[in-house]
mmCIF file of C-alpha atoms and ligand atoms in Angstrom:
data_model
loop_
_atom_site.group_PDB
_atom_site.id
_atom_site.type_symbol
_atom_site.label_atom_id
_atom_site.label_comp_id
_atom_site.label_asym_id
_atom_site.label_seq_id
_atom_site.Cartn_x
_atom_site.Cartn_y
_atom_site.Cartn_z
ATOM 1 C CA MET A 1 88.007 79.887 126.687
ATOM 2 C CA ASP A 2 88.849 81.525 123.403
ATOM 3 C CA GLN A 3 89.016 79.218 120.463
ATOM 4 C CA ILE A 4 92.620 78.637 119.395
ATOM 5 C CA VAL A 5 93.111 79.456 115.731
ATOM 6 C CA HIS A 6 95.719 77.296 114.030
ATOM 7 C CA LEU A 7 97.341 78.668 110.927
ATOM 8 C CA ALA A 8 97.838 76.480 107.880
ATOM 9 C CA THR A 9 101.090 74.520 107.952
ATOM 10 C CA PRO A 10 103.752 75.421 105.381
ATOM 11 C CA THR A 11 103.323 72.083 103.636
ATOM 12 C CA GLY A 12 99.557 71.465 103.915
ATOM 13 C CA SER A 13 97.589 70.418 100.835
ATOM 14 C CA ARG A 14 95.560 73.638 100.861
ATOM 15 C CA THR A 15 98.789 75.621 100.798
ATOM 16 C CA GLN A 16 100.074 73.489 97.914
ATOM 17 C CA ALA A 17 96.846 74.054 95.961
ATOM 18 C CA LEU A 18 97.141 77.793 96.535
ATOM 19 C CA ARG A 19 100.760 77.667 95.451
ATOM 20 C CA ASP A 20 99.834 75.913 92.197
ATOM 21 C CA ARG A 21 97.175 78.536 91.603
ATOM 22 C CA ALA A 22 99.563 81.395 92.406
ATOM 23 C CA ARG A 23 102.115 79.957 90.006
ATOM 24 C CA ALA A 24 99.554 79.576 87.206
ATOM 25 C CA LEU A 25 98.481 83.191 87.729
ATOM 26 C CA LEU A 26 102.090 84.439 87.678
ATOM 27 C CA ASP A 27 102.562 82.641 84.356
ATOM 28 C CA LEU A 28 99.593 84.396 82.670
ATOM 29 C CA PRO A 29 100.152 87.063 80.037
ATOM 30 C CA PHE A 30 100.624 90.363 81.907
ATOM 31 C CA ASN A 31 97.422 91.981 80.587
ATOM 32 C CA ASP A 32 95.276 88.977 81.482
ATOM 33 C CA LEU A 33 96.697 88.868 85.001
ATOM 34 C CA VAL A 34 96.333 92.592 85.683
ATOM 35 C CA PHE A 35 92.793 92.637 84.252
ATOM 36 C CA GLN A 36 91.802 89.753 86.508
ATOM 37 C CA ALA A 37 93.372 91.452 89.534
ATOM 38 C CA GLN A 38 91.633 94.759 88.822
ATOM 39 C CA THR A 39 88.311 92.928 88.405
ATOM 40 C CA VAL A 40 88.694 91.222 91.796
ATOM 41 C CA HIS A 41 89.810 94.527 93.291
ATOM 42 C CA ARG A 42 86.676 96.354 92.094
ATOM 43 C CA GLU A 43 84.446 93.659 93.545
ATOM 44 C CA ASN A 44 85.883 94.334 96.996
ATOM 45 C CA PHE A 45 87.229 97.899 97.160
ATOM 46 C CA ASP A 46 86.860 101.380 95.757
ATOM 47 C CA PRO A 47 89.690 101.222 93.163
ATOM 48 C CA ASN A 48 90.597 104.886 93.654
ATOM 49 C CA ARG A 49 91.130 104.880 97.404
ATOM 50 C CA ILE A 50 94.509 104.153 98.925
ATOM 51 C CA GLN A 51 95.194 103.677 102.629
ATOM 52 C CA ARG A 52 98.332 105.379 103.971
ATOM 53 C CA SER A 53 100.514 104.254 106.884
ATOM 54 C CA THR A 54 103.503 106.137 108.289
ATOM 55 C CA LEU A 55 106.471 104.255 109.733
ATOM 56 C CA LEU A 56 108.755 105.255 112.567
ATOM 57 C CA SER A 57 111.760 103.354 113.849
ATOM 58 C CA ILE A 58 111.424 103.667 117.634
ATOM 59 C CA LYS A 59 114.539 101.568 118.293
ATOM 60 C CA THR A 60 117.106 101.522 115.513
ATOM 61 C CA GLY A 61 120.065 99.213 114.819
ATOM 62 C CA GLY A 62 122.124 96.714 116.791
ATOM 63 C CA CYS A 63 119.781 93.797 116.087
ATOM 64 C CA PRO A 64 121.149 90.332 116.975
ATOM 65 C CA GLU A 65 119.330 88.627 114.051
ATOM 66 C CA ASP A 66 121.032 87.943 110.725
ATOM 67 C CA CYS A 67 118.314 88.768 108.160
ATOM 68 C CA GLY A 68 120.326 89.103 104.947
ATOM 69 C CA TYR A 69 118.358 92.075 103.646
ATOM 70 C CA CYS A 70 118.413 94.190 106.773
ATOM 71 C CA PRO A 71 120.671 97.177 107.423
ATOM 72 C CA GLN A 72 119.828 97.027 111.145
ATOM 73 C CA SER A 73 121.509 93.702 111.863
ATOM 74 C CA ALA A 74 124.566 94.061 114.121
ATOM 75 C CA ARG A 75 126.138 91.264 112.056
ATOM 76 C CA HIS A 76 126.274 93.387 108.891
ATOM 77 C CA SER A 77 128.147 96.606 108.283
ATOM 78 C CA ALA A 78 125.578 98.872 106.705
ATOM 79 C CA GLY A 79 126.567 101.869 108.833
ATOM 80 C CA VAL A 80 123.368 101.881 110.902
ATOM 81 C CA GLU A 81 124.303 102.649 114.534
ATOM 82 C CA ASN A 82 122.734 100.993 117.568
ATOM 83 C CA GLU A 83 120.552 103.724 119.031
ATOM 84 C CA ALA A 84 118.538 104.001 122.259
ATOM 85 C CA MET A 85 114.766 103.850 122.186
ATOM 86 C CA LEU A 86 113.127 107.116 121.161
ATOM 87 C CA PRO A 87 111.517 109.117 123.950
ATOM 88 C CA LEU A 88 107.717 109.077 124.148
ATOM 89 C CA ASP A 89 107.283 112.768 123.304
ATOM 90 C CA GLU A 90 109.248 112.426 120.061
ATOM 91 C CA VAL A 91 107.130 109.448 119.000
ATOM 92 C CA VAL A 92 103.892 111.310 119.758
ATOM 93 C CA ARG A 93 105.079 114.432 117.901
ATOM 94 C CA THR A 94 105.999 112.353 114.854
ATOM 95 C CA ALA A 95 102.642 110.557 114.937
ATOM 96 C CA GLN A 96 100.778 113.874 115.178
ATOM 97 C CA ALA A 97 102.706 115.216 112.165
ATOM 98 C CA ALA A 98 101.926 112.022 110.211
ATOM 99 C CA LYS A 99 98.237 112.445 110.988
ATOM 100 C CA GLU A 100 98.301 116.072 109.843
ATOM 101 C CA LYS A 101 99.845 114.989 106.538
ATOM 102 C CA GLY A 102 97.036 112.481 106.022
ATOM 103 C CA ALA A 103 98.222 109.099 107.310
ATOM 104 C CA THR A 104 95.561 106.984 109.014
ATOM 105 C CA ARG A 105 97.869 104.409 110.594
ATOM 106 C CA PHE A 106 101.131 104.826 112.516
ATOM 107 C CA CYS A 107 103.517 101.886 112.604
ATOM 108 C CA MET A 108 106.271 101.708 115.225
ATOM 109 C CA GLY A 109 109.200 99.410 114.445
ATOM 110 C CA ALA A 110 112.004 98.117 116.652
ATOM 111 C CA ALA A 111 115.201 96.300 115.672
ATOM 112 C CA TRP A 112 114.726 93.456 118.127
ATOM 113 C CA ARG A 113 114.616 89.687 117.913
ATOM 114 C CA GLY A 114 111.623 90.243 120.156
ATOM 115 C CA PRO A 115 110.770 92.552 123.057
ATOM 116 C CA LYS A 116 111.973 91.761 126.584
ATOM 117 C CA ALA A 117 109.431 92.510 129.331
ATOM 118 C CA ARG A 118 111.205 95.757 130.213
ATOM 119 C CA ASP A 119 111.321 96.784 126.530
ATOM 120 C CA LEU A 120 107.602 96.400 126.128
ATOM 121 C CA GLU A 121 106.534 98.819 128.884
ATOM 122 C CA PRO A 122 107.587 102.032 127.073
ATOM 123 C CA VAL A 123 106.126 100.701 123.812
ATOM 124 C CA LEU A 124 102.753 100.149 125.502
ATOM 125 C CA GLU A 125 102.849 103.786 126.573
ATOM 126 C CA MET A 126 103.575 104.853 122.985
ATOM 127 C CA VAL A 127 100.656 102.781 121.706
ATOM 128 C CA ARG A 128 98.297 104.352 124.269
ATOM 129 C CA GLU A 129 99.352 107.885 123.346
ATOM 130 C CA VAL A 130 99.331 107.380 119.561
ATOM 131 C CA LYS A 131 95.906 105.771 119.796
ATOM 132 C CA LYS A 132 94.641 108.851 121.655
ATOM 133 C CA LEU A 133 95.525 110.963 118.594
ATOM 134 C CA GLY A 134 92.870 109.056 116.666
ATOM 135 C CA LEU A 135 95.305 107.067 114.547
ATOM 136 C CA GLU A 136 95.241 103.337 113.960
ATOM 137 C CA THR A 137 98.244 101.802 115.692
ATOM 138 C CA CYS A 138 100.647 99.156 114.435
ATOM 139 C CA CYS A 139 103.830 97.709 115.926
ATOM 140 C CA THR A 140 106.572 95.535 114.486
ATOM 141 C CA LEU A 141 108.815 94.366 117.316
ATOM 142 C CA GLY A 142 109.877 90.875 116.273
ATOM 143 C CA MET A 143 108.804 87.602 117.880
ATOM 144 C CA LEU A 144 106.264 87.807 120.685
ATOM 145 C CA LYS A 145 106.247 85.638 123.786
ATOM 146 C CA GLU A 146 103.116 84.281 125.470
ATOM 147 C CA GLY A 147 100.971 87.151 126.762
ATOM 148 C CA GLN A 148 102.738 90.009 124.965
ATOM 149 C CA ALA A 149 100.178 90.261 122.152
ATOM 150 C CA GLU A 150 97.458 90.613 124.803
ATOM 151 C CA GLN A 151 99.433 93.370 126.537
ATOM 152 C CA LEU A 152 99.716 95.243 123.261
ATOM 153 C CA ARG A 153 96.027 94.739 122.502
ATOM 154 C CA ASP A 154 95.056 96.054 125.929
ATOM 155 C CA ALA A 155 97.170 99.170 125.340
ATOM 156 C CA GLY A 156 95.144 99.876 122.182
ATOM 157 C CA LEU A 157 97.155 98.223 119.437
ATOM 158 C CA ASP A 158 95.174 97.583 116.243
ATOM 159 C CA TYR A 159 97.714 95.777 114.006
ATOM 160 C CA TYR A 160 100.867 93.763 114.523
ATOM 161 C CA ASN A 161 103.294 93.472 111.606
ATOM 162 C CA HIS A 162 105.332 90.305 111.324
ATOM 163 C CA ASN A 163 106.407 89.161 107.873
ATOM 164 C CA LEU A 164 106.935 85.661 106.526
ATOM 165 C CA ASP A 165 109.381 87.369 104.149
ATOM 166 C CA THR A 166 109.671 84.574 101.556
ATOM 167 C CA ALA A 167 108.771 80.981 100.654
ATOM 168 C CA PRO A 168 109.623 78.345 103.287
ATOM 169 C CA GLU A 169 112.290 76.656 101.163
ATOM 170 C CA PHE A 170 114.116 79.919 100.347
ATOM 171 C CA TYR A 171 113.924 81.275 103.886
ATOM 172 C CA GLY A 172 117.119 79.555 105.092
ATOM 173 C CA GLU A 173 119.123 81.360 102.391
ATOM 174 C CA VAL A 174 118.145 84.680 103.940
ATOM 175 C CA ILE A 175 117.860 84.174 107.719
ATOM 176 C CA THR A 176 119.396 81.570 110.022
ATOM 177 C CA THR A 177 118.702 82.963 113.510
ATOM 178 C CA ARG A 178 114.980 82.119 113.585
ATOM 179 C CA ASP A 179 112.942 79.712 111.531
ATOM 180 C CA TYR A 180 109.710 79.844 109.589
ATOM 181 C CA GLN A 181 107.790 78.107 112.352
ATOM 182 C CA ASP A 182 108.896 80.800 114.844
ATOM 183 C CA ARG A 183 107.225 83.336 112.586
ATOM 184 C CA LEU A 184 104.051 81.299 112.260
ATOM 185 C CA ASP A 185 103.961 80.931 116.062
ATOM 186 C CA THR A 186 104.136 84.697 116.575
ATOM 187 C CA LEU A 187 101.434 85.224 113.961
ATOM 188 C CA GLU A 188 99.232 82.725 115.759
ATOM 189 C CA ARG A 189 99.709 84.591 119.058
ATOM 190 C CA VAL A 190 98.801 87.863 117.351
ATOM 191 C CA ARG A 191 95.674 86.370 115.805
ATOM 192 C CA ASN A 192 94.587 84.634 119.014
ATOM 193 C CA ALA A 193 94.880 87.912 120.931
ATOM 194 C CA GLY A 194 92.349 89.412 118.533
ATOM 195 C CA LEU A 195 94.773 91.822 116.872
ATOM 196 C CA SER A 196 94.616 92.475 113.143
ATOM 197 C CA VAL A 197 97.489 90.853 111.275
ATOM 198 C CA CYS A 198 99.861 92.704 108.954
ATOM 199 C CA CYS A 199 102.001 90.093 107.216
ATOM 200 C CA GLY A 200 103.789 90.039 103.890
ATOM 201 C CA GLY A 201 107.219 89.604 102.438
ATOM 202 C CA ILE A 202 110.083 90.815 100.308
ATOM 203 C CA VAL A 203 110.649 90.074 96.645
ATOM 204 C CA GLY A 204 113.803 90.631 94.643
ATOM 205 C CA MET A 205 116.034 88.666 97.038
ATOM 206 C CA GLY A 206 117.107 86.221 94.308
ATOM 207 C CA GLU A 207 114.109 83.917 94.766
ATOM 208 C CA SER A 208 112.484 82.180 91.785
ATOM 209 C CA ARG A 209 109.008 82.885 90.403
ATOM 210 C CA ASP A 210 107.894 79.637 91.962
ATOM 211 C CA GLN A 211 109.159 80.850 95.326
ATOM 212 C CA ARG A 212 107.231 84.095 94.944
ATOM 213 C CA ALA A 213 104.171 81.891 94.366
ATOM 214 C CA GLY A 214 105.167 80.024 97.537
ATOM 215 C CA LEU A 215 105.218 83.222 99.594
ATOM 216 C CA ILE A 216 101.800 84.383 98.369
ATOM 217 C CA ALA A 217 100.361 80.907 98.981
ATOM 218 C CA GLN A 218 101.607 80.916 102.585
ATOM 219 C CA LEU A 219 99.958 84.271 103.201
ATOM 220 C CA ALA A 220 96.707 83.299 101.489
ATOM 221 C CA ALA A 221 96.578 79.997 103.400
ATOM 222 C CA MET A 222 96.300 81.760 106.750
ATOM 223 C CA ASP A 223 92.787 81.449 108.035
ATOM 224 C CA PRO A 224 91.736 84.210 107.960
ATOM 225 C CA PRO A 225 94.349 85.798 105.679
ATOM 226 C CA PRO A 226 96.182 88.863 106.999
ATOM 227 C CA GLU A 227 94.155 92.075 106.927
ATOM 228 C CA SER A 228 97.238 93.912 105.601
ATOM 229 C CA VAL A 229 99.757 92.388 103.209
ATOM 230 C CA PRO A 230 102.924 94.442 102.694
ATOM 231 C CA ILE A 231 104.783 93.471 99.523
ATOM 232 C CA ASN A 232 108.284 94.924 99.773
ATOM 233 C CA GLN A 233 110.755 95.207 96.939
ATOM 234 C CA LEU A 234 114.202 94.521 98.406
ATOM 235 C CA VAL A 235 115.939 97.813 99.204
ATOM 236 C CA GLN A 236 119.547 96.934 98.568
ATOM 237 C CA VAL A 237 121.738 98.470 101.259
ATOM 238 C CA GLU A 238 125.523 98.400 100.895
ATOM 239 C CA GLY A 239 127.045 96.241 103.632
ATOM 240 C CA THR A 240 124.146 93.754 103.786
ATOM 241 C CA PRO A 241 124.630 90.254 102.335
ATOM 242 C CA LEU A 242 121.871 90.779 99.756
ATOM 243 C CA ALA A 243 123.362 93.970 98.300
ATOM 244 C CA GLY A 244 124.275 93.241 94.701
ATOM 245 C CA THR A 245 121.413 90.791 94.097
ATOM 246 C CA GLU A 246 120.165 90.960 90.524
ATOM 247 C CA ALA A 247 117.245 93.392 90.455
ATOM 248 C CA LEU A 248 113.762 91.981 89.906
ATOM 249 C CA PRO A 249 112.223 93.053 86.565
ATOM 250 C CA TRP A 250 109.462 95.596 87.250
ATOM 251 C CA ALA A 251 106.778 93.505 85.548
ATOM 252 C CA GLU A 252 107.515 90.653 87.934
ATOM 253 C CA PHE A 253 106.920 92.947 90.895
ATOM 254 C CA VAL A 254 103.565 94.071 89.466
ATOM 255 C CA ARG A 255 102.644 90.427 88.822
ATOM 256 C CA THR A 256 103.348 89.577 92.471
ATOM 257 C CA ILE A 257 101.020 92.370 93.616
ATOM 258 C CA ALA A 258 98.318 91.149 91.210
ATOM 259 C CA VAL A 259 98.481 87.576 92.499
ATOM 260 C CA ALA A 260 98.342 88.784 96.116
ATOM 261 C CA ARG A 261 95.204 90.756 95.229
ATOM 262 C CA ILE A 262 93.513 87.796 93.505
ATOM 263 C CA LEU A 263 94.291 85.274 96.248
ATOM 264 C CA MET A 264 93.552 87.657 99.144
ATOM 265 C CA PRO A 265 90.597 89.592 97.684
ATOM 266 C CA THR A 266 89.542 91.414 100.852
ATOM 267 C CA SER A 267 92.990 92.206 102.285
ATOM 268 C CA PHE A 268 94.744 95.544 101.932
ATOM 269 C CA VAL A 269 97.759 94.874 99.713
ATOM 270 C CA ARG A 270 100.492 97.385 100.480
ATOM 271 C CA LEU A 271 102.978 98.567 97.890
ATOM 272 C CA SER A 272 105.676 98.842 100.556
ATOM 273 C CA ALA A 273 109.473 99.301 100.561
ATOM 274 C CA GLY A 274 111.167 99.997 97.250
ATOM 275 C CA ARG A 275 109.044 102.858 95.897
ATOM 276 C CA THR A 276 111.977 105.301 95.896
ATOM 277 C CA GLN A 277 113.688 103.117 93.317
ATOM 278 C CA MET A 278 110.471 102.477 91.349
ATOM 279 C CA HIS A 279 109.257 104.549 88.406
ATOM 280 C CA GLU A 280 105.904 106.205 89.096
ATOM 281 C CA ALA A 281 104.409 104.478 86.055
ATOM 282 C CA VAL A 282 105.253 101.142 87.697
ATOM 283 C CA GLN A 283 103.643 102.302 90.948
ATOM 284 C CA ALA A 284 100.543 103.219 88.910
ATOM 285 C CA LEU A 285 100.532 99.677 87.486
ATOM 286 C CA CYS A 286 100.740 98.314 91.044
ATOM 287 C CA PHE A 287 97.601 100.294 91.927
ATOM 288 C CA LEU A 288 95.947 98.936 88.787
ATOM 289 C CA ALA A 289 96.958 95.426 89.879
ATOM 290 C CA GLY A 290 95.167 95.913 93.193
ATOM 291 C CA ALA A 291 97.604 97.553 95.610
ATOM 292 C CA ASN A 292 95.565 99.827 97.865
ATOM 293 C CA SER A 293 97.937 100.891 100.593
ATOM 294 C CA ILE A 294 101.354 102.573 100.801
ATOM 295 C CA PHE A 295 103.911 103.746 103.316
ATOM 296 C CA TYR A 296 103.630 107.508 103.356
ATOM 297 C CA GLY A 297 106.339 109.829 104.678
ATOM 298 C CA GLU A 298 109.964 110.489 103.740
ATOM 299 C CA LYS A 299 111.435 107.561 105.619
ATOM 300 C CA LEU A 300 110.724 103.856 105.993
ATOM 301 C CA LEU A 301 112.723 102.614 109.009
ATOM 302 C CA THR A 302 116.291 103.491 108.053
ATOM 303 C CA THR A 303 116.019 104.012 104.289
ATOM 304 C CA GLY A 304 114.231 106.602 102.175
ATOM 305 C CA ASN A 305 110.668 106.705 100.874
ATOM 306 C CA PRO A 306 109.256 109.188 98.329
ATOM 307 C CA GLU A 307 108.642 112.723 99.568
ATOM 308 C CA VAL A 308 105.111 113.515 100.667
ATOM 309 C CA ALA A 309 104.753 116.256 98.027
ATOM 310 C CA ARG A 310 105.753 113.765 95.359
ATOM 311 C CA ASP A 311 103.234 111.192 96.538
ATOM 312 C CA ASP A 312 100.554 113.867 96.733
ATOM 313 C CA ALA A 313 101.336 114.786 93.104
ATOM 314 C CA LEU A 314 101.172 111.103 92.104
ATOM 315 C CA PHE A 315 97.768 110.745 93.787
ATOM 316 C CA ALA A 316 96.552 113.878 91.973
ATOM 317 C CA ALA A 317 97.854 112.626 88.623
ATOM 318 C CA LEU A 318 96.053 109.309 89.068
ATOM 319 C CA GLY A 319 92.902 110.716 90.687
ATOM 320 C CA LEU A 320 93.509 108.681 93.814
ATOM 321 C CA THR A 321 92.148 109.660 97.186
ATOM 322 C CA ALA A 322 93.380 108.746 100.645
ATOM 323 C CA ALA A 323 91.263 106.186 102.470
HETATM 324 N N1 SAM B 401 112.787 93.366 113.938
HETATM 325 C C1 SAM B 401 111.439 93.099 113.663
HETATM 326 C C2 SAM B 401 111.240 91.916 112.746
HETATM 327 O O1 SAM B 401 112.133 91.574 111.997
HETATM 328 O O2 SAM B 401 110.160 91.331 112.778
HETATM 329 C C3 SAM B 401 110.675 94.284 113.105
HETATM 330 C C4 SAM B 401 111.341 95.220 112.126
HETATM 331 S S1 SAM B 401 111.857 94.505 110.577
HETATM 332 C C5 SAM B 401 112.909 95.758 109.926
HETATM 333 C C6 SAM B 401 110.365 94.542 109.620
HETATM 334 C C7 SAM B 401 110.404 94.053 108.195
HETATM 335 O O3 SAM B 401 111.036 95.007 107.361
HETATM 336 C C8 SAM B 401 111.153 92.779 107.886
HETATM 337 O O4 SAM B 401 110.410 91.638 108.209
HETATM 338 C C9 SAM B 401 111.337 92.883 106.398
HETATM 339 O O5 SAM B 401 110.265 92.270 105.712
HETATM 340 C C10 SAM B 401 111.332 94.392 106.138
HETATM 341 N N2 SAM B 401 112.638 94.851 105.650
HETATM 342 C C11 SAM B 401 113.768 95.019 106.382
HETATM 343 N N3 SAM B 401 114.798 95.416 105.619
HETATM 344 C C12 SAM B 401 114.321 95.507 104.345
HETATM 345 C C13 SAM B 401 114.914 95.863 103.095
HETATM 346 N N4 SAM B 401 116.201 96.184 102.992
HETATM 347 N N5 SAM B 401 114.126 95.852 101.997
HETATM 348 C C14 SAM B 401 112.814 95.514 102.095
HETATM 349 N N6 SAM B 401 112.210 95.174 103.246
HETATM 350 C C15 SAM B 401 112.946 95.160 104.358
HETATM 351 C C1 DTB B 402 107.176 96.045 106.063
HETATM 352 O O1 DTB B 402 106.732 95.019 105.507
HETATM 353 N N1 DTB B 402 108.007 96.900 105.506
HETATM 354 C C2 DTB B 402 108.372 97.952 106.438
HETATM 355 C C3 DTB B 402 107.486 97.627 107.668
HETATM 356 N N2 DTB B 402 106.869 96.389 107.301
HETATM 357 C C4 DTB B 402 108.080 97.566 108.993
HETATM 358 C C5 DTB B 402 109.832 98.065 106.679
HETATM 359 C C6 DTB B 402 110.645 98.309 105.420
HETATM 360 C C7 DTB B 402 112.049 98.514 105.819
HETATM 361 C C8 DTB B 402 112.935 98.880 104.668
HETATM 362 C C9 DTB B 402 114.354 99.047 105.077
HETATM 363 C C10 DTB B 402 114.608 100.132 106.066
HETATM 364 O O2 DTB B 402 114.124 101.289 105.886
HETATM 365 O O3 DTB B 402 115.345 99.907 107.048
HETATM 366 FE FE1 SF4 B 403 116.532 92.511 113.172
HETATM 367 FE FE2 SF4 B 403 114.091 92.743 112.119
HETATM 368 FE FE3 SF4 B 403 116.280 93.572 110.773
HETATM 369 FE FE4 SF4 B 403 115.865 90.989 111.107
HETATM 370 S S1 SF4 B 403 114.552 92.414 109.962
HETATM 371 S S2 SF4 B 403 117.819 92.057 111.422
HETATM 372 S S3 SF4 B 403 114.957 90.937 113.130
HETATM 373 S S4 SF4 B 403 115.495 94.429 112.645
#
């Protein structure tokens, strides 16, 4: 029998120690923190190589969950319609185009609480076909039930994305329809199936610095930590409860990336949602602070992402190469 891997509990002493460390790092002078992060980064990665993933929303809108940041919740009025699942050929065409533009991973997202058995079948087919193109595959479909992670793995899935989103004690301010433990349970299923874990969170939702430390500590306490750690800046969408939240100062975002890099030295830290609203100089600082992955392509799930030509120009200006 496979060994069951138990993730650290939200309140364990190891998590608390990591949280104290994350907080102390966040409190450092900016230059000291970024220098430390870049030093750790160079010990583990080529500092000039950035991995690129392309996202596609395969099932958009109409989600029953109440995540306060999300334009796809049926409970908010962000103007995102409930659409049917995309047909297989459209998904494969989009993945092929992403590959031609230079993405190495294709991430398929669905606005579900979790997939029903009949929902999963067409997704398995998408995973098989995208995998055949020679791309790494990733899915983000919500909570998984017993056996579903194995089904995805057997279809050829490499990564499953499921975010903790924020610190445990702030979580209830943002989402009420599922709890933190539900998320940890899904992550445990993903890990036990042998899939690589993509797990991160969102900053700029009105949380405190201490709560940002809490999020990073939760991620770093996973054993092993997630292979991919997306750090999203809240994209404020009119009609969602979190629209109008005071924007996070840019230096605080860079600090969060730096602490993720230091506490998860061998993970890919992804500078994720929010780049459209972020000055390129700030993105450059994120790379300096140890971010080594981005979402690449004009769209995230429902909101915009920088144009490919613009990202290509940014890579050229910084001498970055695609991993
Ligand atoms: N429905 C599935 C779930 O929630 O697990 C998968 C898709 S969901 C849109 C994936 C992730 O996108 C969320 O966990 C959240 O971290 C991120 N996200 C959603 N809306 C966002 C926003 N407005 N700004 C930043 N990140 C966002
Ligand atoms: C992640 O952490 N960020 C991505 C991906 N995982 C699925 C999603 C960002 C969504 C931003 C809002 C939207 O475009 O709907
Ligand atoms: Fe639904 Fe996922 Fe959006 Fe939450 S984040 S409302 S679960 S699509």
